[in-house]
XYZ file of C-alpha atoms in Angstrom:
681
model
C 53.303 47.861 -59.836
C 54.696 44.574 -58.738
C 52.647 41.548 -59.575
C 52.536 38.330 -57.638
C 53.973 35.159 -59.019
C 50.570 33.984 -60.208
C 50.457 36.789 -62.771
C 53.241 35.141 -64.701
C 50.810 32.368 -65.564
C 48.287 34.817 -66.966
C 45.666 34.187 -64.298
C 45.247 37.119 -61.920
C 47.147 39.816 -60.010
C 46.622 42.155 -57.068
C 46.875 45.905 -57.717
C 47.652 48.548 -55.103
C 46.406 51.500 -57.176
C 43.219 52.390 -58.899
C 39.883 50.959 -57.840
C 39.777 49.217 -54.519
C 37.681 46.289 -53.406
C 35.378 46.145 -50.408
C 36.790 47.063 -46.989
C 39.864 48.633 -48.617
C 41.260 45.401 -49.997
C 43.096 45.402 -53.352
C 40.826 44.539 -56.216
C 41.618 41.427 -58.207
C 42.457 42.124 -61.840
C 42.031 39.147 -64.153
C 44.151 38.656 -67.247
C 42.694 36.757 -70.180
C 45.562 35.490 -72.227
C 45.183 33.247 -75.202
C 46.561 29.820 -74.550
C 46.168 26.405 -76.058
C 46.545 24.644 -72.719
C 43.851 23.894 -70.155
C 45.089 23.728 -66.594
C 43.706 21.081 -64.209
C 41.434 19.524 -66.798
C 39.183 17.049 -64.933
C 36.856 16.266 -67.809
C 36.654 12.749 -69.157
C 35.173 10.761 -71.970
C 31.474 11.658 -72.304
C 29.013 9.115 -70.891
C 27.525 6.688 -73.382
C 24.214 6.757 -71.489
C 21.382 8.434 -73.378
C 18.922 8.564 -70.441
C 19.031 8.977 -66.675
C 17.924 5.335 -66.264
C 20.834 4.185 -68.426
C 23.192 6.364 -66.419
C 21.949 4.824 -63.158
C 22.374 1.340 -64.586
C 26.081 2.035 -65.115
C 26.469 2.756 -61.409
C 26.067 -0.871 -60.368
C 28.667 -3.458 -61.253
C 27.530 -6.961 -62.138
C 27.565 -9.167 -59.042
C 27.407 -12.900 -58.500
C 23.836 -13.156 -57.299
C 23.141 -15.800 -54.609
C 21.345 -18.680 -56.266
C 20.146 -22.199 -55.619
C 20.845 -25.155 -57.925
C 18.640 -26.551 -60.609
C 17.365 -30.090 -60.091
C 18.656 -32.858 -62.293
C 22.098 -31.419 -62.916
C 25.255 -33.425 -62.497
C 26.443 -31.871 -59.249
C 25.710 -28.482 -57.773
C 28.186 -26.704 -60.033
C 27.003 -28.163 -63.339
C 26.994 -25.723 -66.216
C 23.470 -24.329 -66.564
C 22.192 -21.039 -67.816
C 21.579 -18.203 -65.398
C 17.949 -18.096 -66.515
C 17.432 -21.793 -65.724
C 19.127 -21.403 -62.367
C 16.928 -18.447 -61.491
C 13.825 -20.343 -62.533
C 14.802 -23.238 -60.293
C 15.341 -20.880 -57.374
C 12.005 -19.167 -57.882
C 10.256 -22.522 -58.243
C 11.618 -23.562 -54.845
C 10.380 -20.340 -53.245
C 7.014 -20.639 -54.994
C 6.652 -24.140 -53.543
C 7.398 -22.761 -50.074
C 4.629 -20.187 -50.504
C 2.172 -22.739 -51.823
C -1.421 -22.645 -50.725
C -2.774 -25.969 -49.510
C -6.354 -25.385 -50.672
C -6.143 -23.403 -53.894
C -3.367 -22.851 -56.424
C -0.262 -24.396 -54.911
C 2.108 -21.503 -55.367
C 2.158 -17.897 -56.508
C 3.725 -16.510 -59.630
C 7.006 -15.240 -58.296
C 9.509 -12.877 -59.843
C 12.882 -11.762 -58.592
C 13.643 -8.162 -57.666
C 12.048 -5.073 -56.194
C 8.948 -3.966 -58.147
C 9.932 -0.331 -57.529
C 13.042 -0.755 -59.689
C 11.334 -2.432 -62.644
C 10.855 -0.196 -65.663
C 7.644 -0.521 -67.657
C 9.195 -2.305 -70.595
C 11.471 -4.584 -68.594
C 10.872 -8.289 -68.945
C 11.038 -10.267 -65.701
C 11.840 -13.957 -65.382
C 9.089 -15.635 -63.419
C 7.865 -19.042 -62.397
C 4.288 -20.216 -62.110
C 4.316 -23.239 -59.814
C 1.279 -25.540 -59.851
C 1.049 -29.098 -58.585
C -2.717 -29.351 -59.090
C -5.091 -28.181 -61.757
C -6.093 -24.762 -60.487
C -9.346 -24.949 -62.461
C -10.585 -27.568 -59.978
C -10.216 -25.207 -57.047
C -11.177 -21.655 -56.183
C -8.629 -19.212 -57.545
C -7.899 -16.059 -55.546
C -6.944 -12.652 -56.913
C -3.392 -13.245 -55.731
C -3.067 -15.801 -58.531
C -3.439 -12.970 -61.039
C -0.414 -11.036 -59.778
C 3.294 -11.502 -59.353
C 4.899 -11.757 -55.934
C 8.326 -10.129 -56.094
C 11.015 -12.043 -54.214
C 13.894 -10.134 -52.629
C 16.301 -12.990 -52.031
C 19.200 -12.919 -49.555
C 19.691 -9.182 -49.893
C 22.842 -7.609 -48.530
C 22.685 -5.361 -45.435
C 23.102 -2.264 -47.634
C 20.139 -3.277 -49.797
C 18.035 -4.028 -46.718
C 18.906 -0.624 -45.251
C 17.560 0.978 -48.424
C 14.383 -1.081 -48.312
C 13.729 -0.336 -44.650
C 14.333 3.408 -44.922
C 12.233 3.722 -48.083
C 9.266 1.612 -47.098
C 9.149 0.999 -43.334
C 8.123 3.876 -41.115
C 10.232 4.120 -37.981
C 13.479 3.057 -39.697
C 16.465 5.378 -39.281
C 20.256 5.264 -39.427
C 21.832 6.038 -36.062
C 24.997 8.077 -35.537
C 27.117 4.904 -35.455
C 25.591 3.514 -38.660
C 23.197 0.965 -37.120
C 19.633 0.582 -38.399
C 17.105 1.647 -35.776
C 13.703 -0.020 -36.145
C 10.441 -0.499 -34.274
C 8.819 -3.868 -33.595
C 5.319 -2.460 -33.252
C 2.961 -3.099 -30.358
C 4.857 -6.193 -29.193
C 8.310 -5.397 -27.798
C 8.997 -8.864 -26.406
C 8.069 -12.495 -26.918
C 4.502 -13.747 -26.378
C 5.026 -17.152 -24.680
C 1.320 -17.580 -23.877
C 0.532 -17.331 -27.592
C 3.099 -19.939 -28.646
C 1.575 -23.237 -29.812
C 3.043 -26.589 -30.855
C 1.187 -29.137 -32.954
C 0.479 -32.258 -30.908
C 0.419 -35.272 -33.230
C 1.540 -38.897 -33.259
C 5.177 -37.843 -33.551
C 5.221 -35.289 -30.763
C 2.636 -36.621 -28.291
C 5.092 -38.927 -26.526
C 8.285 -37.007 -27.245
C 7.567 -33.487 -26.044
C 7.058 -32.107 -22.562
C 3.343 -31.406 -22.075
C 1.267 -30.478 -19.046
C 1.956 -28.588 -15.831
C 5.122 -26.498 -15.925
C 5.782 -27.291 -19.592
C 6.387 -24.499 -22.116
C 4.595 -26.397 -24.888
C 0.939 -25.453 -25.364
C -0.785 -27.810 -27.757
C -2.747 -27.182 -30.934
C -3.982 -29.579 -33.594
C -2.671 -29.765 -37.140
C -5.897 -28.467 -38.676
C -5.643 -25.231 -36.683
C -1.995 -24.900 -37.656
C -2.918 -25.241 -41.331
C -5.629 -22.594 -40.940
C -3.037 -20.182 -39.551
C -0.503 -21.214 -42.171
C -3.006 -20.483 -44.916
C -3.745 -17.089 -43.382
C -0.043 -16.235 -43.259
C 0.676 -17.485 -46.802
C -2.316 -15.642 -48.229
C -1.134 -12.432 -46.585
C 2.428 -12.829 -47.869
C 1.188 -13.647 -51.374
C -1.018 -10.545 -51.375
C 2.012 -8.293 -50.941
C 3.917 -6.773 -53.854
C 7.150 -8.173 -52.452
C 8.457 -10.487 -49.745
C 11.946 -11.075 -48.365
C 13.458 -14.546 -48.425
C 16.539 -15.607 -46.463
C 18.178 -19.001 -46.973
C 20.630 -19.580 -44.125
C 22.121 -22.134 -41.732
C 21.945 -23.044 -38.059
C 24.856 -24.721 -36.224
C 28.507 -24.050 -37.109
C 29.255 -27.779 -37.030
C 29.001 -28.607 -40.768
C 28.116 -32.224 -40.013
C 24.966 -31.221 -38.129
C 23.929 -27.884 -39.565
C 20.304 -27.170 -40.462
C 19.102 -25.294 -43.550
C 16.413 -22.714 -42.777
C 14.311 -20.493 -45.018
C 12.716 -17.343 -43.597
C 9.922 -15.660 -45.564
C 9.038 -12.235 -44.166
C 7.269 -9.014 -45.093
C 9.749 -6.576 -43.551
C 13.331 -5.654 -44.437
C 13.930 -5.295 -40.684
C 13.135 -8.976 -40.158
C 15.284 -10.021 -43.092
C 18.289 -8.068 -41.800
C 17.720 -9.373 -38.276
C 17.848 -12.984 -39.465
C 20.762 -12.222 -41.789
C 22.652 -11.291 -38.616
C 21.349 -14.002 -36.298
C 21.659 -17.048 -38.563
C 24.833 -18.323 -40.207
C 25.401 -16.574 -43.520
C 26.082 -18.950 -46.453
C 28.701 -18.165 -49.035
C 27.539 -17.912 -52.667
C 29.092 -21.348 -53.219
C 27.135 -22.830 -50.287
C 23.917 -21.339 -51.620
C 24.507 -23.173 -54.895
C 24.172 -26.394 -52.904
C 21.389 -25.167 -50.614
C 18.454 -26.943 -52.263
C 15.328 -27.607 -50.180
C 15.318 -26.094 -46.675
C 15.016 -28.294 -43.590
C 12.768 -25.773 -41.865
C 10.715 -22.777 -43.006
C 9.411 -19.712 -41.153
C 6.426 -17.754 -42.447
C 6.576 -14.386 -40.718
C 3.298 -12.579 -41.366
C 3.564 -10.700 -38.102
C 1.889 -7.551 -39.432
C -1.302 -9.563 -39.972
C -3.301 -10.870 -36.977
C -4.601 -14.354 -36.486
C -8.348 -14.924 -36.379
C -9.241 -14.890 -32.667
C -12.253 -17.098 -33.366
C -9.953 -19.869 -34.586
C -9.682 -22.796 -32.171
C -6.856 -22.504 -29.569
C -6.395 -18.768 -30.182
C -6.437 -16.538 -27.092
C -5.438 -13.232 -28.720
C -4.663 -11.749 -32.123
C -1.102 -13.109 -31.775
C -0.134 -16.679 -32.576
C 3.320 -18.250 -32.921
C 2.884 -21.825 -34.163
C 5.338 -24.699 -34.579
C 4.647 -27.807 -36.612
C 7.605 -30.134 -36.092
C 6.294 -32.782 -38.475
C 5.915 -30.328 -41.335
C 9.091 -28.495 -40.237
C 7.321 -25.141 -40.391
C 6.695 -22.128 -38.170
C 3.986 -19.490 -38.599
C 4.007 -16.041 -36.984
C 0.868 -13.885 -36.873
C 0.088 -10.747 -34.916
C 3.563 -9.844 -33.639
C 6.486 -8.116 -35.335
C 8.958 -8.766 -32.516
C 11.942 -10.309 -34.302
C 13.010 -12.355 -31.267
C 10.130 -14.757 -31.970
C 12.040 -16.040 -35.009
C 15.320 -16.442 -33.140
C 13.815 -18.276 -30.178
C 11.440 -20.249 -32.378
C 14.387 -21.719 -34.255
C 16.106 -22.383 -30.929
C 13.072 -24.435 -29.879
C 13.337 -26.344 -33.153
C 16.983 -27.126 -32.414
C 15.995 -28.282 -28.923
C 13.872 -30.886 -30.705
C 15.998 -31.871 -33.691
C 19.408 -32.068 -32.008
C 18.586 -34.459 -29.097
C 17.068 -36.830 -31.661
C 20.609 -36.972 -33.113
C 22.074 -37.491 -29.606
C 23.343 -33.893 -29.648
C 22.765 -31.760 -26.556
C 21.284 -28.315 -27.243
C 22.091 -25.716 -24.606
C 20.938 -22.212 -23.650
C 24.378 -20.988 -22.663
C 27.290 -18.700 -23.347
C 30.575 -20.294 -24.361
C 34.190 -19.192 -24.544
C 37.596 -20.822 -25.022
C 41.033 -20.127 -23.564
C 44.191 -19.842 -25.616
C 45.083 -23.409 -24.614
C 41.791 -24.745 -25.967
C 39.923 -25.090 -22.664
C 36.208 -24.486 -23.226
C 33.731 -23.245 -20.607
C 29.932 -23.177 -20.769
C 28.023 -20.447 -18.908
C 24.383 -20.988 -17.908
C 22.316 -18.274 -16.286
C 18.985 -16.497 -16.400
C 18.569 -12.769 -16.967
C 20.590 -10.635 -14.573
C 23.038 -13.352 -13.523
C 25.966 -12.002 -15.565
C 26.074 -14.697 -18.246
C 26.921 -12.270 -21.059
C 29.354 -10.247 -18.954
C 31.291 -13.229 -17.620
C 31.391 -15.188 -20.876
C 32.821 -12.094 -22.614
C 36.469 -12.112 -21.646
C 39.230 -10.280 -23.538
C 41.663 -13.035 -22.560
C 39.487 -15.742 -24.112
C 37.841 -16.411 -27.471
C 34.053 -16.030 -27.716
C 32.392 -19.041 -29.333
C 28.891 -17.699 -28.711
C 26.726 -15.811 -26.258
C 23.423 -17.705 -26.156
C 22.809 -20.971 -28.048
C 25.085 -23.999 -28.459
C 25.252 -27.685 -29.322
C 27.460 -30.314 -27.686
C 28.052 -33.236 -30.025
C 30.686 -35.933 -30.376
C 32.697 -33.352 -32.339
C 32.768 -30.857 -29.460
C 30.819 -27.656 -28.911
C 29.414 -25.409 -31.656
C 27.435 -22.190 -31.783
C 23.944 -22.510 -33.253
C 23.795 -18.899 -34.402
C 25.772 -16.509 -36.548
C 25.186 -13.454 -34.411
C 24.426 -11.969 -30.999
C 21.199 -10.493 -29.639
C 22.286 -8.218 -26.820
C 20.233 -6.190 -24.387
C 20.822 -2.450 -24.778
C 19.177 -0.953 -21.726
C 21.710 1.178 -19.852
C 24.455 0.052 -22.238
C 27.710 1.957 -21.759
C 31.074 1.880 -23.461
C 32.881 1.428 -20.148
C 30.862 -1.590 -18.939
C 30.295 -3.402 -22.247
C 32.864 -2.083 -24.774
C 32.507 -5.036 -27.157
C 28.738 -4.674 -27.475
C 29.046 -0.892 -27.674
C 31.536 -1.095 -30.550
C 29.481 -3.770 -32.345
C 26.568 -1.372 -32.827
C 27.616 -0.072 -36.221
C 26.632 -0.451 -39.865
C 24.816 -3.755 -40.357
C 23.530 -3.945 -36.779
C 19.801 -3.749 -36.035
C 18.811 -1.836 -32.894
C 15.219 -2.388 -31.815
C 12.943 0.101 -30.083
C 15.727 2.450 -28.966
C 15.293 6.198 -28.517
C 17.681 8.605 -30.224
C 18.253 12.330 -30.666
C 16.265 13.508 -33.673
C 19.154 15.645 -34.956
C 22.392 13.870 -34.049
C 20.867 10.349 -34.149
C 22.848 9.533 -30.987
C 21.096 6.695 -29.119
C 20.128 7.202 -25.481
C 20.466 3.685 -24.090
C 19.041 4.710 -20.708
C 15.764 5.775 -22.290
C 12.826 3.365 -21.814
C 10.079 5.336 -23.579
C 9.336 2.531 -26.060
C 10.323 -0.444 -23.897
C 12.903 -1.584 -21.384
C 13.619 -4.537 -23.666
C 15.763 -2.640 -26.174
C 18.009 -4.937 -28.212
C 20.853 -5.012 -30.728
C 21.361 -7.801 -33.261
C 24.762 -8.001 -34.939
C 26.969 -10.621 -36.661
C 29.262 -12.414 -34.228
C 32.339 -11.327 -36.197
C 31.650 -7.801 -34.920
C 33.108 -9.029 -31.608
C 36.926 -8.686 -31.890
C 37.825 -11.924 -30.072
C 35.109 -14.081 -31.651
C 36.342 -17.485 -32.773
C 35.451 -18.035 -36.424
C 34.273 -20.685 -37.174
C 32.367 -20.775 -33.878
C 33.356 -24.279 -32.769
C 35.565 -25.666 -30.030
C 36.640 -28.878 -28.292
C 34.669 -30.553 -25.525
C 33.981 -28.279 -22.523
C 36.223 -28.526 -19.494
C 33.998 -26.498 -17.133
C 30.240 -26.112 -16.821
C 29.430 -22.942 -14.859
C 25.901 -22.429 -13.487
C 25.229 -18.801 -12.546
C 22.663 -17.710 -9.962
C 21.971 -14.220 -8.680
C 20.895 -15.252 -5.177
C 19.038 -12.306 -3.635
C 18.465 -14.406 -0.486
C 22.210 -14.162 0.157
C 22.738 -17.734 1.401
C 24.500 -19.410 -1.537
C 28.334 -19.295 -1.504
C 30.111 -17.194 -4.143
C 31.355 -20.453 -5.687
C 30.753 -24.164 -5.120
C 32.208 -27.228 -6.786
C 29.408 -29.589 -7.798
C 29.283 -33.342 -8.111
C 27.878 -34.734 -11.340
C 24.467 -35.367 -9.778
C 24.405 -31.930 -8.174
C 25.173 -30.377 -11.538
C 22.173 -32.166 -13.051
C 19.959 -31.105 -10.179
C 20.868 -27.427 -10.357
C 20.744 -27.562 -14.154
C 17.163 -28.815 -14.018
C 16.243 -26.303 -11.313
C 17.649 -23.308 -13.194
C 17.525 -21.022 -10.165
C 17.995 -17.306 -9.740
C 16.244 -14.705 -7.583
C 14.732 -11.389 -8.551
C 13.727 -8.402 -6.456
C 9.948 -8.587 -6.413
C 9.174 -4.912 -5.790
C 8.089 -2.779 -2.875
C 5.276 -3.526 -0.420
C 4.926 -1.256 2.621
C 8.542 -0.179 2.051
C 9.963 -3.726 2.341
C 11.592 -5.399 -0.645
C 11.663 -9.198 -0.689
C 13.525 -11.455 -3.111
C 11.482 -13.744 -5.323
C 12.864 -17.130 -6.351
C 12.705 -17.880 -10.068
C 13.208 -21.350 -11.555
C 13.576 -22.061 -15.259
C 14.361 -25.666 -16.166
C 17.673 -26.101 -17.969
C 18.129 -22.332 -17.661
C 15.740 -21.881 -20.587
C 12.383 -23.540 -19.919
C 10.595 -21.349 -22.450
C 12.559 -22.908 -25.312
C 13.096 -26.569 -24.435
C 10.806 -29.077 -26.122
C 11.437 -32.356 -24.324
C 11.321 -33.095 -20.609
C 14.188 -31.437 -18.672
C 15.496 -34.815 -17.509
C 16.252 -35.649 -21.152
C 18.676 -32.735 -21.417
C 20.048 -33.255 -17.887
C 20.774 -36.919 -18.581
C 22.618 -36.015 -21.799
C 24.584 -33.334 -19.944
C 25.556 -35.855 -17.285
C 26.747 -38.380 -19.864
C 28.832 -35.837 -21.773
C 30.381 -34.325 -18.645
C 31.284 -37.779 -17.356
C 32.683 -38.916 -20.694
C 34.821 -35.822 -21.264
C 35.782 -35.060 -17.677
C 34.018 -31.705 -17.285
C 33.561 -30.153 -13.831
C 30.379 -28.433 -12.661
C 30.410 -25.155 -10.698
C 27.687 -23.096 -9.042
C 28.600 -19.383 -8.950
C 26.508 -16.893 -6.983
C 26.670 -13.405 -8.494
C 24.047 -12.092 -6.054
C 24.164 -11.076 -2.408
C 26.389 -11.808 0.561
C 26.213 -10.967 4.298
C 22.423 -10.830 4.149
C 19.549 -10.884 1.730
C 18.686 -8.064 -0.659
C 18.166 -4.878 1.335
C 20.502 -5.814 4.184
C 23.481 -7.519 2.564
C 25.820 -6.466 -0.215
C 26.088 -7.497 -3.841
C 29.169 -9.629 -4.442
C 31.700 -7.464 -6.257
C 32.135 -8.224 -9.953
C 35.910 -8.086 -9.467
C 35.677 -10.993 -6.979
C 33.456 -12.991 -9.340
C 35.937 -12.488 -12.171
C 38.757 -13.771 -9.927
C 36.634 -16.835 -9.199
C 35.988 -17.440 -12.898
C 39.706 -16.991 -13.635
C 40.532 -19.628 -10.983
C 38.047 -22.013 -12.608
C 39.565 -21.462 -16.061
C 43.139 -21.912 -14.852
C 42.326 -25.111 -12.975
C 43.735 -23.846 -9.658
C 40.322 -24.134 -8.002
C 40.300 -27.888 -8.540
C 43.254 -28.221 -6.175
C 41.842 -26.014 -3.414
C 40.768 -27.208 0.050
C 36.998 -27.547 0.470
C 34.390 -27.613 3.235
C 30.739 -28.677 2.941
C 27.741 -26.438 3.650
C 24.606 -27.355 5.551
C 21.322 -28.164 3.805
C 22.572 -27.864 0.230
C 25.690 -29.984 0.782
C 27.816 -27.725 -1.415
C 31.608 -27.979 -1.579
C 33.078 -24.491 -1.024
C 36.785 -23.576 -1.309
C 38.534 -22.123 1.718
C 40.799 -19.819 -0.272
C 40.940 -18.141 -3.701
C 43.630 -15.694 -4.735
C 42.266 -12.162 -4.924
C 39.030 -12.972 -3.045
C 38.574 -12.309 0.716
C 38.407 -15.727 2.378
C 35.674 -14.657 4.818
C 33.070 -14.181 2.059
C 33.546 -17.688 0.616
C 31.428 -19.212 3.418
C 28.102 -17.374 3.911
C 27.980 -18.362 7.601
C 30.929 -16.037 8.185
C 29.244 -12.997 6.664
C 25.839 -13.058 8.379
C 25.832 -11.345 11.777
C 22.420 -12.857 12.602
C 23.100 -16.616 12.467
C 19.469 -17.569 13.146
C 18.274 -15.380 10.280
C 20.855 -17.046 8.044
C 19.676 -20.565 8.973
C 15.996 -19.626 8.540
C 16.664 -18.068 5.139
C 18.733 -21.063 4.057
C 15.897 -23.440 4.962
C 13.403 -21.172 3.220
C 15.365 -21.275 -0.029
C 15.896 -25.021 0.267
C 12.138 -25.474 0.630
C 11.524 -23.487 -2.536
C 13.979 -25.739 -4.387
C 12.219 -28.830 -3.082
C 8.769 -27.610 -4.055
C 9.966 -26.648 -7.533
C 11.594 -30.042 -8.117
C 8.512 -32.088 -7.215
C 6.900 -31.359 -10.576
C 9.768 -33.132 -12.347
C 9.625 -36.222 -10.122
C 5.879 -36.653 -10.568
C 5.874 -36.130 -14.315
C 4.952 -39.081 -16.524
C 7.246 -39.353 -19.534
C 5.957 -41.227 -22.562
C 9.273 -42.506 -23.863
C 12.269 -42.413 -21.566
C 15.859 -43.079 -22.450
C 18.006 -45.339 -20.296
C 19.902 -42.314 -19.008
C 16.627 -40.624 -18.050
C 15.479 -43.698 -16.127
C 18.817 -43.853 -14.320
C 18.530 -40.203 -13.421
C 14.976 -40.552 -12.102
C 15.927 -43.600 -10.015
C 18.789 -41.617 -8.516
C 16.524 -38.791 -7.390
C 13.590 -40.877 -6.092
C 15.096 -40.579 -2.620
C 14.140 -36.921 -2.870
C 10.481 -37.887 -2.291
C 11.405 -39.657 0.948
C 13.104 -36.625 2.459
C 11.558 -34.933 5.490
C 11.448 -31.278 6.390
C 15.101 -30.467 5.811
C 15.607 -30.118 2.022
C 19.156 -31.481 1.877
C 20.860 -32.493 -1.326
C 21.970 -35.930 -0.127
C 20.173 -37.326 -3.144
C 22.497 -35.344 -5.421
C 25.674 -37.000 -4.180
C 27.222 -39.641 -6.414
């Protein structure tokens, strides 16, 4: 019998005679030959661990843990022991969680209680400013509160999946979570403390987003939130930054009860390096997110079990009764709308990108206007998609991430957002296949407001750091469902301020007897829900900066042409992109212009790649009378909306605000035709 080559090594051979294997195959005959060699030996040195716990401890390599400095050292990098540094960090967090009526801070310890073995000693800090014996002591003073500080995304994944029902890993590696009963912001439950500092500085009254509360009520809610957080076995603490401009960045601390919230803010705020955390020190602003616990509805000013409270004097925010993570993001944006103008820095609800030659463009627009789509351009660098500051240094992104809508998301339409939904990204309230974990972005079973939060570096053409020179173009986007605004208009400085304050777009209101009518929507400064001061304050600052740095204002209609919604056609995205390209290149500045009726808008007569006949709405409407009537109707809505700003009494006005208001007083003297003569320089 002939043996195969393997038999020469004394391992096995196939035989063609004798017993046969199953199905007539030759049976394998093994050969056991004495040998001193062991082939393919993959054994190694035996583990030194004596127990499973010791074995698991070997799995994790020592890491430089994020820490904060100890007070009294000579510089942030002074040589101190790790134990002292940890104590200083925990003391700072204990002070943040201090009660104002009983013991001033909990006993805090670092690490997850689930990973502590029985005999393990934990470093802790007991932080008291007052003699606790003089006050009532709660049961929470008898326990440790475990602090999970600046955890990595991988650690937060583990926490969420272990302890938070409704947390799953999707097919692309993102963390899918649920925000509970609230799947959007609760603007009617947002309150701002009205005190001596804010009474004359903030925008109060009709049309204002700020609903007042007194400091006592805020402290009641703060105590409720702190007591809840202290009652938990563990809380998550993030120390991070806002504003990529290092000269004007803000230090924020977020204390939350959910890993989902911690990961969300890890993505949305600017992530400090370990070296920057050594110098972090005391935060400039603190959020207490006790959203799983309701407010007391019998407390003064409360209208539901939800309350989102800002105290600008104390630099604190309290969240009760809502787990929607967007409350933290937009709450901090409101804070920046207060802090930055006090430094003569303009805060803006806008997208921002930069060309390869350094030309920066700002994009303003309400939902559905195409702000995200048009500011995302593969030929330009993305500075940010939502929140920015314009200082003497130029423009800078406030955030460290993006919060994108996911409804009907597709790879073809939004490839950058699609590809950014991967490990580290939080996707809220989405529906996915229970087996494959593939997300169905068209599904609205939980909510239509599905969202994805991811670090901005997940966008391939993001500019890191997210800063740029002074803007060259300011683009105001409106989806005009009335169909009377031109596809693009060049604005004077005063017109830019006027349309900036108006913040116009139009939505389809719904169906009544089979007829759909557009509904005008106005949101001051294209973000009325988040601004803190009167809109003229921001408009005046915008005017000054545009004038100083030579920026040009543009009004771009991404809505309808040749008729209103239902009879006309939506302006093609390809045409709008050609318009935006002409703005970026500067060719539109040199075009020939004509002026429209009523609004007094300058419209170009020709743009490469765009049919000339659609540039002037009068050319596209077959019914000229209907066009004129609709134009006057929209102008009247603008006029009515603007009256609230003219009649508002401002406590403290800047010189630029007074100049602006004097310029628009002629608006009150206008008759029936709502022209924009008052907006001309």
